[in-house]
Coordinates of C-alpha atoms and ligand atoms in Angstrom, one line a residue:
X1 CA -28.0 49.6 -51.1
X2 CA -25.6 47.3 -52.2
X3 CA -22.6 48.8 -54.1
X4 CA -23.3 46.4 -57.0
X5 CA -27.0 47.1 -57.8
X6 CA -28.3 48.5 -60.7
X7 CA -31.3 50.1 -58.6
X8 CA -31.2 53.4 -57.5
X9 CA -30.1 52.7 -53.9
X10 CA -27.2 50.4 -55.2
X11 CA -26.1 53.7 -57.1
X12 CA -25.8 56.0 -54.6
X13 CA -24.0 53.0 -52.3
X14 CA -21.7 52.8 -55.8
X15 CA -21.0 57.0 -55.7
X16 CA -19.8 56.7 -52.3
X17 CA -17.9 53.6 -52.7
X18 CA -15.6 55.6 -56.3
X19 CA -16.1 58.6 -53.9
X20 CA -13.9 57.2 -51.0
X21 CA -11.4 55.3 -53.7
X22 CA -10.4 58.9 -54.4
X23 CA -10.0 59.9 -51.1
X24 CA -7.7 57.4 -51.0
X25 CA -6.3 57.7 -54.4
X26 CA -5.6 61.6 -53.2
X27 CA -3.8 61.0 -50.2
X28 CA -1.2 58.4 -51.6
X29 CA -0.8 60.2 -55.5
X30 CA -2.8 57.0 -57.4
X31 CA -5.5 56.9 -59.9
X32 CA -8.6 55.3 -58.6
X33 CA -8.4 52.6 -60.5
X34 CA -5.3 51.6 -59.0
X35 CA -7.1 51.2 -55.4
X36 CA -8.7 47.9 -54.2
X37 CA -10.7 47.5 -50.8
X38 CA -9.5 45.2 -48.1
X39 CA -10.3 44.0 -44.7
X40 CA -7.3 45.6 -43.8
X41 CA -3.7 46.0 -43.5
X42 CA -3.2 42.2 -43.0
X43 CA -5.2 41.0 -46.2
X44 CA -3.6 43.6 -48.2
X45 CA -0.5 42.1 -47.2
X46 CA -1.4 38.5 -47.6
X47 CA -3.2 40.0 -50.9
X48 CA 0.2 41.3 -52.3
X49 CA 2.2 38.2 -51.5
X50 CA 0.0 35.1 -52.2
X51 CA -1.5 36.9 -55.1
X52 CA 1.5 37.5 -57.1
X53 CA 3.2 34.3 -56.2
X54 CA -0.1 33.2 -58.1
X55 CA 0.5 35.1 -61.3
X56 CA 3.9 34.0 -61.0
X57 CA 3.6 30.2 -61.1
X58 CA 7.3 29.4 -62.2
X59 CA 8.8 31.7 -59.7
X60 CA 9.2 31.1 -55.8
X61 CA 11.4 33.6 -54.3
X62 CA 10.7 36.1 -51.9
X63 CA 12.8 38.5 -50.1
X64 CA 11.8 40.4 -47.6
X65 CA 13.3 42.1 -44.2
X66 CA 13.6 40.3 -40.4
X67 CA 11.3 43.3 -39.0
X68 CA 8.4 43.1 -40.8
X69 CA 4.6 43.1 -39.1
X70 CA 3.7 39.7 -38.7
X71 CA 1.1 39.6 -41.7
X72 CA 3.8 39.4 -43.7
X73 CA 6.5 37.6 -41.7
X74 CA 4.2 34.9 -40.5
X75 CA 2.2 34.3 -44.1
X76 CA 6.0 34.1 -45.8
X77 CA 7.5 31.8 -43.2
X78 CA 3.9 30.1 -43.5
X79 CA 4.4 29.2 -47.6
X80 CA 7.9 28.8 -46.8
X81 CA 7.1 25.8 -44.1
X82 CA 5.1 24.0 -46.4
X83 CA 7.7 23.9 -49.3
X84 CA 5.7 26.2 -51.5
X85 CA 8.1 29.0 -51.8
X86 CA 11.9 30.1 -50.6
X87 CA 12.7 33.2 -48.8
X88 CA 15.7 35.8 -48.0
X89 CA 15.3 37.5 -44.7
X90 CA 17.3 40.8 -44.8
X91 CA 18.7 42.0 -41.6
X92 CA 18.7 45.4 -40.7
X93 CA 21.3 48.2 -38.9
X94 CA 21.5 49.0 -35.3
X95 CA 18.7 51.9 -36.2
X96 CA 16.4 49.5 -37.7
X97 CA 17.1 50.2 -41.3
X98 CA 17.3 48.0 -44.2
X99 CA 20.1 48.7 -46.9
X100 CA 18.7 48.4 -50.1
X101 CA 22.3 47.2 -51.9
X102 CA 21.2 44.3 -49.4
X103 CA 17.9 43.8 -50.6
X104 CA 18.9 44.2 -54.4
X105 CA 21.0 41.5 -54.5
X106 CA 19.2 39.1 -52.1
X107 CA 17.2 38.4 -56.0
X108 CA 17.4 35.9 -58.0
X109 CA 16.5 35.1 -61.3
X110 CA 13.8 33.1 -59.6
X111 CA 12.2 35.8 -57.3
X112 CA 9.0 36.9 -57.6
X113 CA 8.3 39.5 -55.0
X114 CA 10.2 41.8 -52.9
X115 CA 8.7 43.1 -50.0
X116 CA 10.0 45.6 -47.2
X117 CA 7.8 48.3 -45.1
X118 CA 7.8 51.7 -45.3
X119 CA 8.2 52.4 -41.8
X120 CA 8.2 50.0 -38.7
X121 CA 5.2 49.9 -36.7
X122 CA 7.7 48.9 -33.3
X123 CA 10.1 52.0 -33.7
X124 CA 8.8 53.7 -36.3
X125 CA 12.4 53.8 -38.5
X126 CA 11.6 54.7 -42.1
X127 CA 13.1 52.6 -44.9
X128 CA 14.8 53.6 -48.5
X129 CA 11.6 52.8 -50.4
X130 CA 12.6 54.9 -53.0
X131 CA 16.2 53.6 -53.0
X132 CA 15.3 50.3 -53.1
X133 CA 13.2 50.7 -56.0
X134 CA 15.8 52.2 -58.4
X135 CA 18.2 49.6 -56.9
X136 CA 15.1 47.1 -58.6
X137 CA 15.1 48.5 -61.4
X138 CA 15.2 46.3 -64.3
X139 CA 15.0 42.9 -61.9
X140 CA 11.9 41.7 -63.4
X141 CA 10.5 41.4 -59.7
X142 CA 7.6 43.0 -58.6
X143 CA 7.9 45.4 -55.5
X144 CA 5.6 45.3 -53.2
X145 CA 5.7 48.2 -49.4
X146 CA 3.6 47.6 -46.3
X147 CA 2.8 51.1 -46.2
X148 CA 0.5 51.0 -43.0
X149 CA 2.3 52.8 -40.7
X150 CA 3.7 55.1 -42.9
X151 CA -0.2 56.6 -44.1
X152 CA -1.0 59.9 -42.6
X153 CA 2.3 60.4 -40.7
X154 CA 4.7 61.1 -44.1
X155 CA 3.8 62.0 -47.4
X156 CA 3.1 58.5 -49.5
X157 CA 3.3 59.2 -53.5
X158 CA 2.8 56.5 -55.6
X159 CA 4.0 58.0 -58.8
X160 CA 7.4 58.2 -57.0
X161 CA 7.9 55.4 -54.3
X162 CA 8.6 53.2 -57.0
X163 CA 6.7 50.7 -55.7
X164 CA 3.9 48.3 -57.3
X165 CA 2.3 47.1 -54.7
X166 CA 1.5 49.0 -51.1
X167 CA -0.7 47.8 -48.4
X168 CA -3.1 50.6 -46.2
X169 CA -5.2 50.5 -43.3
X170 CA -8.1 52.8 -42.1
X171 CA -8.0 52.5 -38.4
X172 CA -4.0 53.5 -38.3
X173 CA -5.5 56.7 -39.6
X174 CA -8.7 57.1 -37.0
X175 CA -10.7 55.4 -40.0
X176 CA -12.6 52.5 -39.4
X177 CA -11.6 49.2 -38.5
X178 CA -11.6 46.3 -40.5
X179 CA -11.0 48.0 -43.8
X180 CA -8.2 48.9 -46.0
X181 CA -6.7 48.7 -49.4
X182 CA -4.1 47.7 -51.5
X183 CA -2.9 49.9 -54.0
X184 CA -1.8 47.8 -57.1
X185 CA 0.0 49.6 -59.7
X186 CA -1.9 49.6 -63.6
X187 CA -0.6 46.1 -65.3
X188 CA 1.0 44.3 -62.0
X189 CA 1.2 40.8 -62.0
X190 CA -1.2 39.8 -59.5
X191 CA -4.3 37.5 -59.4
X192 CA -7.0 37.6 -56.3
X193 CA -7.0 35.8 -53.2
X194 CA -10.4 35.4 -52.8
X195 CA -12.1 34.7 -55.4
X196 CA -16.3 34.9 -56.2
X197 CA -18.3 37.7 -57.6
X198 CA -16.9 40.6 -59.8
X199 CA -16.2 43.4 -57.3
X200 CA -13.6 45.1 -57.3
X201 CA -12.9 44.5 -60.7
X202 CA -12.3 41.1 -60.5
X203 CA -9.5 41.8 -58.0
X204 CA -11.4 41.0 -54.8
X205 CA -15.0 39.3 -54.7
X206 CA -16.7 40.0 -51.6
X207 CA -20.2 42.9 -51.3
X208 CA -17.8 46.2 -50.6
X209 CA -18.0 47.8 -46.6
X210 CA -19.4 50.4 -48.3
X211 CA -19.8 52.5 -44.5
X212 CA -16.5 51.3 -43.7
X213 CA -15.2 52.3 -47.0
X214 CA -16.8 56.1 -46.5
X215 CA -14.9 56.4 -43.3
X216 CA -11.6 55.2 -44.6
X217 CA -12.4 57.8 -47.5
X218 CA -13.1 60.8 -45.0
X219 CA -10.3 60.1 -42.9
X220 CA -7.8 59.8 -45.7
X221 CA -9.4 63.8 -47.0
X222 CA -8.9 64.7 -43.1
X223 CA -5.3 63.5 -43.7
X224 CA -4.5 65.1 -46.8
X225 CA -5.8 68.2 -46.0
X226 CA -3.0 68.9 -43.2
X227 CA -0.3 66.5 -43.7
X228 CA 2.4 68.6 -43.8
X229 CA 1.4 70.8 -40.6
X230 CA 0.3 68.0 -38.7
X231 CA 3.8 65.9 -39.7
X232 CA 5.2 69.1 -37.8
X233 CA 3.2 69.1 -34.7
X234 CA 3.3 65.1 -33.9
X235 CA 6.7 65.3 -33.9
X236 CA 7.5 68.1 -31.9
X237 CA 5.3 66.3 -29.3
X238 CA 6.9 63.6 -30.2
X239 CA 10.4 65.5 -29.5
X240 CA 9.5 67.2 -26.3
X241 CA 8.3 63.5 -24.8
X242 CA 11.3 61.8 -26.1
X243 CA 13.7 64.5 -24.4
X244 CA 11.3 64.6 -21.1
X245 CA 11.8 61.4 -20.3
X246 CA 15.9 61.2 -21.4
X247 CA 16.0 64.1 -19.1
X248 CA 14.5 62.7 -16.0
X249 CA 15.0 58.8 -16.4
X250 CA 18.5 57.8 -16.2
X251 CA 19.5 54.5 -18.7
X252 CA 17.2 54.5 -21.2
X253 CA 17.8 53.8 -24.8
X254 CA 16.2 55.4 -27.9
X255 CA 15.1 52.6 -30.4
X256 CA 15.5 53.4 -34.1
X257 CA 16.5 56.0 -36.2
X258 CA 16.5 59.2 -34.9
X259 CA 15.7 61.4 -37.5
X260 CA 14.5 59.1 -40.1
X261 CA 11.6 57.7 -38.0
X262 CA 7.6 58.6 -38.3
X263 CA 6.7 61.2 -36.0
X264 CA 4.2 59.7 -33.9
X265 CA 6.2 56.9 -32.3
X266 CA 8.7 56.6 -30.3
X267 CA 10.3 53.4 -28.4
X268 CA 12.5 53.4 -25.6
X269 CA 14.2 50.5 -23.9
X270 CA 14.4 51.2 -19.9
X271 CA 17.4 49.8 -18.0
X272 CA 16.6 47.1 -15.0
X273 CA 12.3 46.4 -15.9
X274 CA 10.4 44.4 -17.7
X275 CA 7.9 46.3 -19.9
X276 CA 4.8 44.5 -19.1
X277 CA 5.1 45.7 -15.6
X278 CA 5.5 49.6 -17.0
X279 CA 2.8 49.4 -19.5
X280 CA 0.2 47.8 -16.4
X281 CA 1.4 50.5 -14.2
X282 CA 1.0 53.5 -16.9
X283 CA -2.9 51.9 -17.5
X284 CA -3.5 51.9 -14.3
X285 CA -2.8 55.9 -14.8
X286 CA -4.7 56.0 -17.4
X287 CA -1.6 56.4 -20.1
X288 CA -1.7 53.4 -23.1
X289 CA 1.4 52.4 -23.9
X290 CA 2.4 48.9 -25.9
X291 CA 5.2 46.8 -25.8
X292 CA 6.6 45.6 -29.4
X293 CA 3.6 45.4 -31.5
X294 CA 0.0 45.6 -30.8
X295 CA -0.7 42.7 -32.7
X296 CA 1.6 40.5 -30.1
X297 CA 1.2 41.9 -27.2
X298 CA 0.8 39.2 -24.7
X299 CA 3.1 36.6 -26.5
X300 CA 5.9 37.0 -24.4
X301 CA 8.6 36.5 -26.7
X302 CA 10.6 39.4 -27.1
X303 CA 10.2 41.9 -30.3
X304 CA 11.8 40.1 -33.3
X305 CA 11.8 43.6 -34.1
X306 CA 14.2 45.1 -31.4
X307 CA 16.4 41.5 -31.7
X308 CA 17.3 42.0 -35.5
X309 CA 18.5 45.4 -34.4
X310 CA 21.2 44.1 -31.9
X311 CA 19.0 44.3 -28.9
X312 CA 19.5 42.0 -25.9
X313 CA 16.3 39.6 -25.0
X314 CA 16.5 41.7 -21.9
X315 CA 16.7 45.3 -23.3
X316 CA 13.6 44.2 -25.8
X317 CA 11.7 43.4 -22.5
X318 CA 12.6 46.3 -21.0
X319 CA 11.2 48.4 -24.6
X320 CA 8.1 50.5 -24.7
X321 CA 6.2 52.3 -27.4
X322 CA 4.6 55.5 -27.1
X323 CA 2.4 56.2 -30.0
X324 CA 0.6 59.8 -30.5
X325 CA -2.2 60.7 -32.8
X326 CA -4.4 63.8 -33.5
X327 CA -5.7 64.0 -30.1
X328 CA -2.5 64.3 -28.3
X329 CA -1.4 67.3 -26.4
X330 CA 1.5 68.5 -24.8
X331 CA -0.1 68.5 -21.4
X332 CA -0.5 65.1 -22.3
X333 CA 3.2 64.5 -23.0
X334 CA 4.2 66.7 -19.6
X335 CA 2.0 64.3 -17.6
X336 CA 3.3 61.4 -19.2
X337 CA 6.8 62.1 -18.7
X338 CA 6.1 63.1 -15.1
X339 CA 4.0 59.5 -14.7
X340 CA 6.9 57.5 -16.2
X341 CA 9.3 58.9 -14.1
X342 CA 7.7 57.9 -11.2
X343 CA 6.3 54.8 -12.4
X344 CA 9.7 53.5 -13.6
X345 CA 11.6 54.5 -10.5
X346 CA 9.0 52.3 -8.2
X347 CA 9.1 49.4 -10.7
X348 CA 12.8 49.3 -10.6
X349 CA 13.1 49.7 -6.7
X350 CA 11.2 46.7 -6.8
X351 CA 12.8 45.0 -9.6
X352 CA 15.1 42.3 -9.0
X353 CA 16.9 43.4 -11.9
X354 CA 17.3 47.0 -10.6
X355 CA 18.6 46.0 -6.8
X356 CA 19.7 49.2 -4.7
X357 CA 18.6 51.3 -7.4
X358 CA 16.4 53.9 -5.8
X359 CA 13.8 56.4 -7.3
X360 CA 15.4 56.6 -11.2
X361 CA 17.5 54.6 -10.9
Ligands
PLP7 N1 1.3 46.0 -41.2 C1 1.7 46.9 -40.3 C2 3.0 47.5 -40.4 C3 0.9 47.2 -39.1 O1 1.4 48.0 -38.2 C4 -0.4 46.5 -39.0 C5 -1.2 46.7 -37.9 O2 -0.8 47.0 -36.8 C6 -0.7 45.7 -40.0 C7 0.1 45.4 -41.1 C8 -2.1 44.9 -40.0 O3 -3.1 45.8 -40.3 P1 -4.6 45.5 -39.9 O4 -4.7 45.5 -38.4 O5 -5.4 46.5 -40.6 O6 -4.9 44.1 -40.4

């Protein structure tokens, strides 16, 4: 049934649909009302930034960090290029943090949005969301967080963050492709971006996913029901792969914060290799790795990401991410410690960047 039918199959399709939004309420601390369905991570995005530019026809200002995911980076610089809005770029430290005395006065009586992630999806460093908020406070601006990464791998709580705005996916979370949400704070600024029939309360016209929707739901429950423990476990496999491969690699460097960083990722820049050539040789092993983001692998520029942290265009090549999830063991991590050691010694022995350096290195 569809979600908006008044018969009796559109009202079961309509339970499911309010009993997924507060799934998803639960797991970030939001009413339901507060939740919108997306396509995903990258409409909520574009959602957040096009739609309150829209409410906020007078202003066109946005500020925003040099490390953001590409939905928001490209559809900024995108308005910008056309001559429909200005933008601040805030850098970041050598960990990949953003410094939210930086962000705060970046506005301008003119600015309508302000818009920095949670946590990096390349290195996983977390920003001062909360910081940055109070630093906002009484602006005028509305605060939007790209909070994809950060779902399901650190507690998210709306009533606290601060923010007004966050953007979600499902599949970061083992939900479903294809579908996400924005949360939007009660009384924000914001109009829709695509506009039609009355779904979503008038926030977002489109027939709902309703079985993507129910997946997103479940997996947010499966989420909230062992954040804490499973925070705990990811990043103590997270640990003993990290210090693995320090221990039997020689010149390799840890990328972003060390502590403050999600617990599932970690990046590492290898001396003397290009990552592509890792990354094939650890498929070919069966072990999926990425270099900079998922979304541009196979551009071969290198991560915008790792260069806004001080990073030379030859230690981003040389960068891989290893992401874990809820399947992950640490025979998994022993094995891939053991893999990249040998796969990075014969890469560099063949390098012509790592010359005469045999086995590690
Ligand atoms: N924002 C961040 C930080 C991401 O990591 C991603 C996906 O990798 C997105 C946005 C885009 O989300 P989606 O793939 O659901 O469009």
């Amino acid at each position: 049934g569809n979600a908006s039918s008044i018969h009796s199959f559109g009202q079961e399709a309509g339970k499911a649909l309010e009993n997924a939004r507060s799934q998803v309420a639960k797991l970030i601390n939001a009413e339901p009302k507060e939740i919108v369905f997306t396509s995903g991570g990258t409409e909520s995005d574009n959602f957040a930034i096009r739609g309150v530019l829209e409410a906020n026809p007078d202003r066109k200002h946005v500020v925003t960090s040099r490390i953001e995911h590409h939905a928001v980076l490209h559809t900024i610089k995108n308005l910008e290029k056309r001559g429909l809005i200005e933008a601040t770029f805030v850098g970041v430290d050598s960990q990949g943090v953003v410094d939210p005395g930086e962000v705060a006065s970046a506005v301008r009586p003119d600015t309508a949005l302000v818009t920095i992630m949670a946590a990096n999806n390349e290195m996983g460093s977390i920003q001062p969301i909360e910081e940055i908020a109070r630093a906002l406070a009484g602006k005028n601006v509305v605060f939007h967080t790209d909070a994809v990464q950060a779902l399901g791998k650190i507690p998210m709580d709306m009533k606290r963050l601060g923010v007004q705005l966050a953007s979600f996916s499902s599949h970061k979370i083992h939900g479903p492709k294809g579908i996400g949400a924005l949360f939007a704070a009660r009384g924000v600024k914001i109009k829709p971006i695509l506009t039609g029939g009355h779904h979503e309360r008038n926030m977002r016209a489109g027939t709902e996913n309703v079985p993507a929707i129910v997946g997103f739901g479940k997996a947010c429950e499966i989420a909230a029901a062992d954040l804490p423990a499973e925070v705990k476990r990811l990043a103590g496999l997270r640990d003993r792969l990290q210090k693995g491969i320090l221990e039997k690699v020689k010149d390799v460097k840890l990328n972003g914060h060390p502590e403050k960083r999600l617990p599932n990722t970690l990046n590492l820049s290898f001396a003397y290799v290009e990552g592509e050539s890792l990354l094939l040789s650890l498929d070919l092993k069966g072990i999926a790795v990425s270099t900079g983001s998922a979304c541009s692998s196979g551009d071969l520029k290198p991560s915008h990401v790792l260069l806004s942290m001080g990073l030379t265009a030859e230690q981003a090549h040389g960068s891989l991410r290893f992401s874990l999830g809820r399947a992950s063991t640490e025979g998994e991590m022993d094995r891939t410690i053991a893999t990249v050691a040998e796969v990075v010694g014969k890469v560099r022995a063949m390098s012509p960047l790592g010359k005469g350096k045999k086995k590690n290195g």
